[in-house]
Every structure is written in C-alpha cells, then in structure tokens.
Amino acid sequence: MPGAAEAAGRHPHAFKPFGFGVRACAGMQFAMWEAKTLIPMLYHHFTFKLIDNFKLRPSRKESFPSPSAEGLALHIYPAPGAPPPPPAAAYAARPSAALDSASSAAAPSTPPPSISNSSGAAKLPAAAAGGGVSSSAHNTPLLVLYGSNSGTCEAFAAQLVQSAAAAGFSAAAATLDSIMPAGAAGSGQPQLPKAGAVLFVTSTYNGEPPDNALRFAKWLSSAAAGGAGSAAA
C-alpha cells in the first residue's frame, strides 16, 4: 500500500522485492541504456506492425516490476531502403589475446580514491596529496559536491578530486546535503564557497534524488519555482 512504509517508520525503499530503490540491480540502468541503443538500430533496419485486432491491456503478472502489454505480438518487415546486413565475417569474435591486451591497456594503474561519507573529504593517494602534486600548482579552490546512493557518483567525485589536485587545484569533495544549513529540509540557502569553482555530480532514480541530496534537491525545486528559499537573482 502506498505510504505504508512511511507510516510504519521505515524508509520508503526499505523493501523492494524486485530490487528497486536503494537496493536496485547495479546493472539495471546500464541495461536500460542498452535497450535504448538497440531500439533505434532495429527501427533503422525493420518495420514493426501490431497483429490484427490487438487490444492493449496491461499485464500485471507478479514477475513483472511494472505493467506491460499483455499478449503483445508484432509483424516484422524489412524497412524500405534499409542498408544490407553486414557480412558474417564482421561478427567474428576477436582473439582472446587481443581482448586481454585491450583490457590490460584500459585498466587504471592505480585504484580510484575513496571518500568518507561521514566527513565528505576525499581520501587521496599519497601521490595526489599535498602541495607538490603539480609543478604548476595554482591552488585554486575546487569543491566537488556529489549525491550518491550506490557509490558510483561518490567514486567519480573522488576521481575528479584526484585529477584536479594533479592539475594544481586545491580540491575537496562533500555531499550535496552537507552545504545545506541545519534545520527544516529545504530551508535556507546552500553554503557555497565564495571563491574558486564548484562541480556537481549526482545520480538519480527515476527523477528522485539520492538520500544524501534530499535537502539540496528540495531547495533547488523551491529556487526554480521562486519560493521563499530561492536564491537571489
């Protein structure tokens, strides 16, 4: 029932039997992008037509995470003017040795740095820390603000901090909510630095902000709507 989790004092994403919410499959969004890439390729080569007398009805089988078309069937025809398919040789797999070589070349020489959720400060390797990182260090302040549930954007923020430090910046990372003043969610102005640059890195789940960016997202919505907590023009 909608609202049951909140009424019981639980996080709204505490229980998702299909793996949605915070505990979603790590590859789900990647699979979605793969599908979005494949569909235009199919439409480039084929024409699709519904079977005769098809009536759209949602299927609510328990194995499906969301309603889908029940009994969907299509006729598939070659698209007019579609390019010919490539020869079979084009699909031949590369030798495993070449794959191993490419994988080794693409692998980073050092692991990415991590970020502590409690302080939000980037923990950089010794080679990327300190003032001697770059011979042309200019120490321009750079703050990387991130929102992350699964840790992907958190790790990306740490990589940005490391790269910026190597380029001579005085870089640090913190969560988006860490710059919001204490108190009611969405109230007050974010405490952004007066000098230097700020980078924003955040994920989203179907338009919803990560847990450590909830207050910032609420303020941003209020600012976009010209609310009381909006930023001055």
PDB file of C-alpha atoms in Angstrom:
ATOM      1  CA  MET A   1       0.000   0.000   0.000  1.00  0.00           C
ATOM      2  CA  PRO A   2       1.362   3.472  -0.859  1.00  0.00           C
ATOM      3  CA  GLY A   3       2.565   5.224   2.269  1.00  0.00           C
ATOM      4  CA  ALA A   4       2.586   2.068   4.397  1.00  0.00           C
ATOM      5  CA  ALA A   5       6.370   2.103   4.809  1.00  0.00           C
ATOM      6  CA  GLU A   6       6.412   5.730   5.919  1.00  0.00           C
ATOM      7  CA  ALA A   7       3.512   5.158   8.323  1.00  0.00           C
ATOM      8  CA  ALA A   8       5.440   2.281   9.904  1.00  0.00           C
ATOM      9  CA  GLY A   9       8.521   4.467  10.317  1.00  0.00           C
ATOM     10  CA  ARG A  10      10.513   2.671   7.626  1.00  0.00           C
ATOM     11  CA  HIS A  11      12.415   4.113   4.683  1.00  0.00           C
ATOM     12  CA  PRO A  12      10.163   4.073   1.589  1.00  0.00           C
ATOM     13  CA  HIS A  13      12.766   1.949  -0.224  1.00  0.00           C
ATOM     14  CA  ALA A  14      13.452  -0.411   2.688  1.00  0.00           C
ATOM     15  CA  PHE A  15      11.702  -3.333   0.993  1.00  0.00           C
ATOM     16  CA  LYS A  16      11.617  -3.731  -2.784  1.00  0.00           C
ATOM     17  CA  PRO A  17      11.192  -7.406  -3.638  1.00  0.00           C
ATOM     18  CA  PHE A  18      12.195  -6.919  -7.272  1.00  0.00           C
ATOM     19  CA  GLY A  19      15.327  -4.997  -6.352  1.00  0.00           C
ATOM     20  CA  PHE A  20      14.160  -1.417  -6.897  1.00  0.00           C
ATOM     21  CA  GLY A  21      15.155   1.636  -4.885  1.00  0.00           C
ATOM     22  CA  VAL A  22      18.418   1.759  -2.970  1.00  0.00           C
ATOM     23  CA  ARG A  23      18.989  -1.968  -3.488  1.00  0.00           C
ATOM     24  CA  ALA A  24      18.370  -1.893  -7.239  1.00  0.00           C
ATOM     25  CA  CYS A  25      20.459  -4.058  -9.532  1.00  0.00           C
ATOM     26  CA  ALA A  26      23.710  -2.231 -10.273  1.00  0.00           C
ATOM     27  CA  GLY A  27      23.402  -3.088 -13.968  1.00  0.00           C
ATOM     28  CA  MET A  28      19.743  -2.097 -14.393  1.00  0.00           C
ATOM     29  CA  GLN A  29      20.408   1.440 -15.673  1.00  0.00           C
ATOM     30  CA  PHE A  30      23.115   0.120 -18.000  1.00  0.00           C
ATOM     31  CA  ALA A  31      20.657  -2.434 -19.384  1.00  0.00           C
ATOM     32  CA  MET A  32      18.159   0.388 -19.941  1.00  0.00           C
ATOM     33  CA  TRP A  33      20.712   2.330 -21.979  1.00  0.00           C
ATOM     34  CA  GLU A  34      21.499  -0.809 -23.966  1.00  0.00           C
ATOM     35  CA  ALA A  35      17.794  -1.173 -24.777  1.00  0.00           C
ATOM     36  CA  LYS A  36      17.550   2.492 -25.804  1.00  0.00           C
ATOM     37  CA  THR A  37      20.529   1.969 -28.104  1.00  0.00           C
ATOM     38  CA  LEU A  38      19.163  -1.251 -29.617  1.00  0.00           C
ATOM     39  CA  ILE A  39      15.650   0.020 -30.406  1.00  0.00           C
ATOM     40  CA  PRO A  40      16.774   2.753 -32.869  1.00  0.00           C
ATOM     41  CA  MET A  41      19.067   0.220 -34.537  1.00  0.00           C
ATOM     42  CA  LEU A  42      16.112  -2.143 -35.018  1.00  0.00           C
ATOM     43  CA  TYR A  43      13.908   0.639 -36.404  1.00  0.00           C
ATOM     44  CA  HIS A  44      16.698   1.504 -38.822  1.00  0.00           C
ATOM     45  CA  HIS A  45      16.502  -1.971 -40.369  1.00  0.00           C
ATOM     46  CA  PHE A  46      12.935  -3.154 -39.740  1.00  0.00           C
ATOM     47  CA  THR A  47       9.318  -2.021 -39.736  1.00  0.00           C
ATOM     48  CA  PHE A  48       7.039  -3.214 -36.933  1.00  0.00           C
ATOM     49  CA  LYS A  49       3.270  -3.677 -37.142  1.00  0.00           C
ATOM     50  CA  LEU A  50       0.857  -4.893 -34.487  1.00  0.00           C
ATOM     51  CA  ILE A  51      -1.111  -8.044 -35.216  1.00  0.00           C
ATOM     52  CA  ASP A  52      -4.693  -7.599 -36.349  1.00  0.00           C
ATOM     53  CA  ASN A  53      -7.325  -6.970 -33.678  1.00  0.00           C
ATOM     54  CA  PHE A  54      -4.729  -6.414 -30.976  1.00  0.00           C
ATOM     55  CA  LYS A  55      -6.148  -4.691 -27.904  1.00  0.00           C
ATOM     56  CA  LEU A  56      -3.797  -3.038 -25.472  1.00  0.00           C
ATOM     57  CA  ARG A  57      -4.302  -4.420 -21.977  1.00  0.00           C
ATOM     58  CA  PRO A  58      -1.820  -4.145 -19.107  1.00  0.00           C
ATOM     59  CA  SER A  59      -0.394  -7.366 -17.765  1.00  0.00           C
ATOM     60  CA  ARG A  60       0.068  -7.382 -14.007  1.00  0.00           C
ATOM     61  CA  LYS A  61       1.812 -10.682 -13.533  1.00  0.00           C
ATOM     62  CA  GLU A  62       3.742 -10.881 -10.291  1.00  0.00           C
ATOM     63  CA  SER A  63       7.011 -11.496 -12.115  1.00  0.00           C
ATOM     64  CA  PHE A  64       6.858  -8.075 -13.805  1.00  0.00           C
ATOM     65  CA  PRO A  65       8.061  -4.950 -11.972  1.00  0.00           C
ATOM     66  CA  SER A  66       5.607  -2.709 -13.833  1.00  0.00           C
ATOM     67  CA  PRO A  67       2.592  -3.142 -16.145  1.00  0.00           C
ATOM     68  CA  SER A  68       3.436  -4.328 -19.635  1.00  0.00           C
ATOM     69  CA  ALA A  69       1.327  -5.141 -22.689  1.00  0.00           C
ATOM     70  CA  GLU A  70      -0.453  -8.462 -22.360  1.00  0.00           C
ATOM     71  CA  GLY A  71      -0.053 -10.817 -25.307  1.00  0.00           C
ATOM     72  CA  LEU A  72       1.971  -8.339 -27.349  1.00  0.00           C
ATOM     73  CA  ALA A  73       2.863  -9.733 -30.776  1.00  0.00           C
ATOM     74  CA  LEU A  74       4.325  -7.950 -33.791  1.00  0.00           C
ATOM     75  CA  HIS A  75       4.800  -8.491 -37.517  1.00  0.00           C
ATOM     76  CA  ILE A  76       8.354  -7.550 -38.523  1.00  0.00           C
ATOM     77  CA  TYR A  77       9.264  -6.488 -42.069  1.00  0.00           C
ATOM     78  CA  PRO A  78      12.475  -5.176 -43.647  1.00  0.00           C
ATOM     79  CA  ALA A  79      12.425  -1.392 -43.591  1.00  0.00           C
ATOM     80  CA  PRO A  80      12.217   0.312 -47.024  1.00  0.00           C
ATOM     81  CA  GLY A  81      15.658   1.441 -48.058  1.00  0.00           C
ATOM     82  CA  ALA A  82      17.323  -0.264 -45.125  1.00  0.00           C
ATOM     83  CA  PRO A  83      21.049  -0.897 -45.582  1.00  0.00           C
ATOM     84  CA  PRO A  84      22.047  -4.501 -46.262  1.00  0.00           C
ATOM     85  CA  PRO A  85      23.223  -6.520 -43.275  1.00  0.00           C
ATOM     86  CA  PRO A  86      26.995  -6.721 -42.787  1.00  0.00           C
ATOM     87  CA  PRO A  87      28.791  -9.895 -43.866  1.00  0.00           C
ATOM     88  CA  ALA A  88      29.065 -12.737 -41.397  1.00  0.00           C
ATOM     89  CA  ALA A  89      32.791 -12.114 -41.067  1.00  0.00           C
ATOM     90  CA  ALA A  90      32.065  -8.812 -39.361  1.00  0.00           C
ATOM     91  CA  TYR A  91      30.575 -10.703 -36.421  1.00  0.00           C
ATOM     92  CA  ALA A  92      33.656 -12.868 -35.889  1.00  0.00           C
ATOM     93  CA  ALA A  93      34.951 -12.552 -32.322  1.00  0.00           C
ATOM     94  CA  ARG A  94      38.371 -11.105 -31.754  1.00  0.00           C
ATOM     95  CA  PRO A  95      41.044 -13.476 -30.426  1.00  0.00           C
ATOM     96  CA  SER A  96      41.052 -13.725 -26.656  1.00  0.00           C
ATOM     97  CA  ALA A  97      44.653 -12.493 -26.590  1.00  0.00           C
ATOM     98  CA  ALA A  98      43.603  -9.230 -28.222  1.00  0.00           C
ATOM     99  CA  LEU A  99      40.808  -8.829 -25.712  1.00  0.00           C
ATOM    100  CA  ASP A 100      43.194  -9.427 -22.822  1.00  0.00           C
ATOM    101  CA  SER A 101      45.619  -6.892 -24.252  1.00  0.00           C
ATOM    102  CA  ALA A 102      42.897  -4.282 -24.658  1.00  0.00           C
ATOM    103  CA  SER A 103      41.640  -4.888 -21.135  1.00  0.00           C
ATOM    104  CA  SER A 104      45.132  -4.517 -19.689  1.00  0.00           C
ATOM    105  CA  ALA A 105      45.689  -1.272 -21.562  1.00  0.00           C
ATOM    106  CA  ALA A 106      42.387   0.161 -20.339  1.00  0.00           C
ATOM    107  CA  ALA A 107      42.926  -0.808 -16.700  1.00  0.00           C
ATOM    108  CA  PRO A 108      43.966   2.079 -14.431  1.00  0.00           C
ATOM    109  CA  SER A 109      47.436   1.861 -12.958  1.00  0.00           C
ATOM    110  CA  THR A 110      46.204   2.925  -9.516  1.00  0.00           C
ATOM    111  CA  PRO A 111      42.842   2.327  -7.842  1.00  0.00           C
ATOM    112  CA  PRO A 112      40.472   5.309  -7.568  1.00  0.00           C
ATOM    113  CA  PRO A 113      40.417   7.125  -4.240  1.00  0.00           C
ATOM    114  CA  SER A 114      37.593   6.702  -1.788  1.00  0.00           C
ATOM    115  CA  ILE A 115      35.509   9.270   0.074  1.00  0.00           C
ATOM    116  CA  SER A 116      34.429   9.110   3.667  1.00  0.00           C
ATOM    117  CA  ASN A 117      30.641   9.541   3.981  1.00  0.00           C
ATOM    118  CA  SER A 118      30.973  10.991   7.465  1.00  0.00           C
ATOM    119  CA  SER A 119      33.225  13.912   6.606  1.00  0.00           C
ATOM    120  CA  GLY A 120      32.782  14.088   2.855  1.00  0.00           C
ATOM    121  CA  ALA A 121      36.503  14.736   2.438  1.00  0.00           C
ATOM    122  CA  ALA A 122      38.355  12.941  -0.322  1.00  0.00           C
ATOM    123  CA  LYS A 123      40.974  10.438   0.780  1.00  0.00           C
ATOM    124  CA  LEU A 124      43.633  10.790  -1.896  1.00  0.00           C
ATOM    125  CA  PRO A 125      46.634   8.557  -2.552  1.00  0.00           C
ATOM    126  CA  ALA A 126      49.939   9.909  -1.320  1.00  0.00           C
ATOM    127  CA  ALA A 127      50.987  10.754  -4.905  1.00  0.00           C
ATOM    128  CA  ALA A 128      47.966  13.041  -5.307  1.00  0.00           C
ATOM    129  CA  ALA A 129      48.070  14.698  -1.890  1.00  0.00           C
ATOM    130  CA  GLY A 130      49.990  17.732  -0.720  1.00  0.00           C
ATOM    131  CA  GLY A 131      51.197  20.879  -2.417  1.00  0.00           C
ATOM    132  CA  GLY A 132      53.801  19.126  -4.556  1.00  0.00           C
ATOM    133  CA  VAL A 133      51.288  17.376  -6.776  1.00  0.00           C
ATOM    134  CA  SER A 134      51.866  19.671  -9.738  1.00  0.00           C
ATOM    135  CA  SER A 135      54.893  21.755 -10.625  1.00  0.00           C
ATOM    136  CA  SER A 136      52.478  24.493 -11.717  1.00  0.00           C
ATOM    137  CA  ALA A 137      50.176  24.320  -8.668  1.00  0.00           C
ATOM    138  CA  HIS A 138      47.968  27.399  -8.511  1.00  0.00           C
ATOM    139  CA  ASN A 139      45.851  26.169  -5.544  1.00  0.00           C
ATOM    140  CA  THR A 140      42.559  27.436  -6.995  1.00  0.00           C
ATOM    141  CA  PRO A 141      39.791  26.134  -4.698  1.00  0.00           C
ATOM    142  CA  LEU A 142      37.606  23.434  -6.222  1.00  0.00           C
ATOM    143  CA  LEU A 143      34.712  21.823  -4.383  1.00  0.00           C
ATOM    144  CA  VAL A 144      33.130  18.682  -5.854  1.00  0.00           C
ATOM    145  CA  LEU A 145      29.614  18.154  -4.481  1.00  0.00           C
ATOM    146  CA  TYR A 146      28.073  14.745  -5.033  1.00  0.00           C
ATOM    147  CA  GLY A 147      24.852  12.858  -4.429  1.00  0.00           C
ATOM    148  CA  SER A 148      25.122   9.079  -4.371  1.00  0.00           C
ATOM    149  CA  ASN A 149      23.306   6.026  -3.046  1.00  0.00           C
ATOM    150  CA  SER A 150      25.186   3.136  -4.618  1.00  0.00           C
ATOM    151  CA  GLY A 151      28.586   4.868  -4.520  1.00  0.00           C
ATOM    152  CA  THR A 152      29.190   5.398  -8.256  1.00  0.00           C
ATOM    153  CA  CYS A 153      28.971   9.193  -8.173  1.00  0.00           C
ATOM    154  CA  GLU A 154      30.849   9.216  -4.876  1.00  0.00           C
ATOM    155  CA  ALA A 155      33.754   7.357  -6.503  1.00  0.00           C
ATOM    156  CA  PHE A 156      33.574   9.623  -9.561  1.00  0.00           C
ATOM    157  CA  ALA A 157      33.753  12.680  -7.317  1.00  0.00           C
ATOM    158  CA  ALA A 158      36.865  11.245  -5.688  1.00  0.00           C
ATOM    159  CA  GLN A 159      38.436  10.718  -9.111  1.00  0.00           C
ATOM    160  CA  LEU A 160      37.682  14.327 -10.025  1.00  0.00           C
ATOM    161  CA  VAL A 161      39.328  15.497  -6.798  1.00  0.00           C
ATOM    162  CA  GLN A 162      42.407  13.427  -7.556  1.00  0.00           C
ATOM    163  CA  SER A 163      42.638  14.703 -11.155  1.00  0.00           C
ATOM    164  CA  ALA A 164      42.085  18.297 -10.043  1.00  0.00           C
ATOM    165  CA  ALA A 165      44.783  18.019  -7.385  1.00  0.00           C
ATOM    166  CA  ALA A 166      47.182  16.714 -10.011  1.00  0.00           C
ATOM    167  CA  ALA A 167      46.331  19.779 -12.131  1.00  0.00           C
ATOM    168  CA  GLY A 168      47.216  22.147  -9.296  1.00  0.00           C
ATOM    169  CA  PHE A 169      43.800  22.761  -7.722  1.00  0.00           C
ATOM    170  CA  SER A 170      43.130  22.754  -4.006  1.00  0.00           C
ATOM    171  CA  ALA A 171      40.306  20.224  -4.320  1.00  0.00           C
ATOM    172  CA  ALA A 172      37.887  18.644  -1.867  1.00  0.00           C
ATOM    173  CA  ALA A 173      34.600  16.715  -2.046  1.00  0.00           C
ATOM    174  CA  ALA A 174      31.430  16.736   0.046  1.00  0.00           C
ATOM    175  CA  THR A 175      27.815  15.587  -0.170  1.00  0.00           C
ATOM    176  CA  LEU A 176      25.196  17.956  -1.558  1.00  0.00           C
ATOM    177  CA  ASP A 177      23.287  17.984   1.716  1.00  0.00           C
ATOM    178  CA  SER A 178      26.412  18.945   3.643  1.00  0.00           C
ATOM    179  CA  ILE A 179      26.237  22.501   2.261  1.00  0.00           C
ATOM    180  CA  MET A 180      22.634  22.980   3.409  1.00  0.00           C
ATOM    181  CA  PRO A 181      22.103  24.712   6.784  1.00  0.00           C
ATOM    182  CA  ALA A 182      20.836  22.617   9.675  1.00  0.00           C
ATOM    183  CA  GLY A 183      17.094  22.768  10.270  1.00  0.00           C
ATOM    184  CA  ALA A 184      13.991  22.080   8.251  1.00  0.00           C
ATOM    185  CA  ALA A 185      14.575  20.355   4.932  1.00  0.00           C
ATOM    186  CA  GLY A 186      14.764  22.724   2.002  1.00  0.00           C
ATOM    187  CA  SER A 187      15.014  25.899   4.133  1.00  0.00           C
ATOM    188  CA  GLY A 188      17.835  28.411   3.952  1.00  0.00           C
ATOM    189  CA  GLN A 189      20.498  29.000   1.341  1.00  0.00           C
ATOM    190  CA  PRO A 190      23.205  26.466   0.488  1.00  0.00           C
ATOM    191  CA  GLN A 191      26.576  27.438   1.904  1.00  0.00           C
ATOM    192  CA  LEU A 192      28.631  27.571  -1.276  1.00  0.00           C
ATOM    193  CA  PRO A 193      32.224  28.810  -1.337  1.00  0.00           C
ATOM    194  CA  LYS A 194      32.801  32.438  -2.353  1.00  0.00           C
ATOM    195  CA  ALA A 195      35.948  31.693  -4.349  1.00  0.00           C
ATOM    196  CA  GLY A 196      37.055  29.045  -6.800  1.00  0.00           C
ATOM    197  CA  ALA A 197      34.872  26.597  -8.690  1.00  0.00           C
ATOM    198  CA  VAL A 198      32.175  24.087  -7.778  1.00  0.00           C
ATOM    199  CA  LEU A 199      31.360  20.853  -9.616  1.00  0.00           C
ATOM    200  CA  PHE A 200      28.102  18.946  -9.121  1.00  0.00           C
ATOM    201  CA  VAL A 201      27.977  15.180  -9.599  1.00  0.00           C
ATOM    202  CA  THR A 202      24.798  13.314  -8.721  1.00  0.00           C
ATOM    203  CA  SER A 203      22.776  10.283  -9.628  1.00  0.00           C
ATOM    204  CA  THR A 204      19.004   9.999  -9.794  1.00  0.00           C
ATOM    205  CA  TYR A 205      16.492   7.203  -9.613  1.00  0.00           C
ATOM    206  CA  ASN A 206      13.540   7.974 -11.890  1.00  0.00           C
ATOM    207  CA  GLY A 207      13.888  11.648 -11.063  1.00  0.00           C
ATOM    208  CA  GLU A 208      14.287  11.158  -7.308  1.00  0.00           C
ATOM    209  CA  PRO A 209      17.431  12.458  -5.586  1.00  0.00           C
ATOM    210  CA  PRO A 210      19.856  10.265  -3.605  1.00  0.00           C
ATOM    211  CA  ASP A 211      19.457  10.134   0.167  1.00  0.00           C
ATOM    212  CA  ASN A 212      22.399  12.495   0.761  1.00  0.00           C
ATOM    213  CA  ALA A 213      20.986  15.111  -1.637  1.00  0.00           C
ATOM    214  CA  LEU A 214      17.355  15.289  -0.445  1.00  0.00           C
ATOM    215  CA  ARG A 215      17.577  18.686   1.249  1.00  0.00           C
ATOM    216  CA  PHE A 216      19.555  20.205  -1.608  1.00  0.00           C
ATOM    217  CA  ALA A 217      17.054  18.894  -4.174  1.00  0.00           C
ATOM    218  CA  LYS A 218      14.156  20.339  -2.196  1.00  0.00           C
ATOM    219  CA  TRP A 219      15.870  23.729  -2.032  1.00  0.00           C
ATOM    220  CA  LEU A 220      16.642  23.563  -5.764  1.00  0.00           C
ATOM    221  CA  SER A 221      12.980  22.876  -6.588  1.00  0.00           C
ATOM    222  CA  SER A 222      11.944  25.800  -4.391  1.00  0.00           C
ATOM    223  CA  ALA A 223      14.515  28.071  -6.047  1.00  0.00           C
ATOM    224  CA  ALA A 224      13.331  27.080  -9.525  1.00  0.00           C
ATOM    225  CA  ALA A 225       9.759  27.897  -8.520  1.00  0.00           C
ATOM    226  CA  GLY A 226      10.774  31.222  -6.958  1.00  0.00           C
ATOM    227  CA  GLY A 227       9.953  30.083  -3.414  1.00  0.00           C
ATOM    228  CA  ALA A 228      10.957  31.679  -0.156  1.00  0.00           C
ATOM    229  CA  GLY A 229      14.256  29.817  -0.005  1.00  0.00           C
ATOM    230  CA  SER A 230      15.208  30.613  -3.590  1.00  0.00           C
ATOM    231  CA  ALA A 231      18.465  32.236  -4.457  1.00  0.00           C
ATOM    232  CA  ALA A 232      18.541  35.924  -5.224  1.00  0.00           C
ATOM    233  CA  ALA A 233      18.805  36.852  -8.898  1.00  0.00           C
TER     234      ALA A 233
END
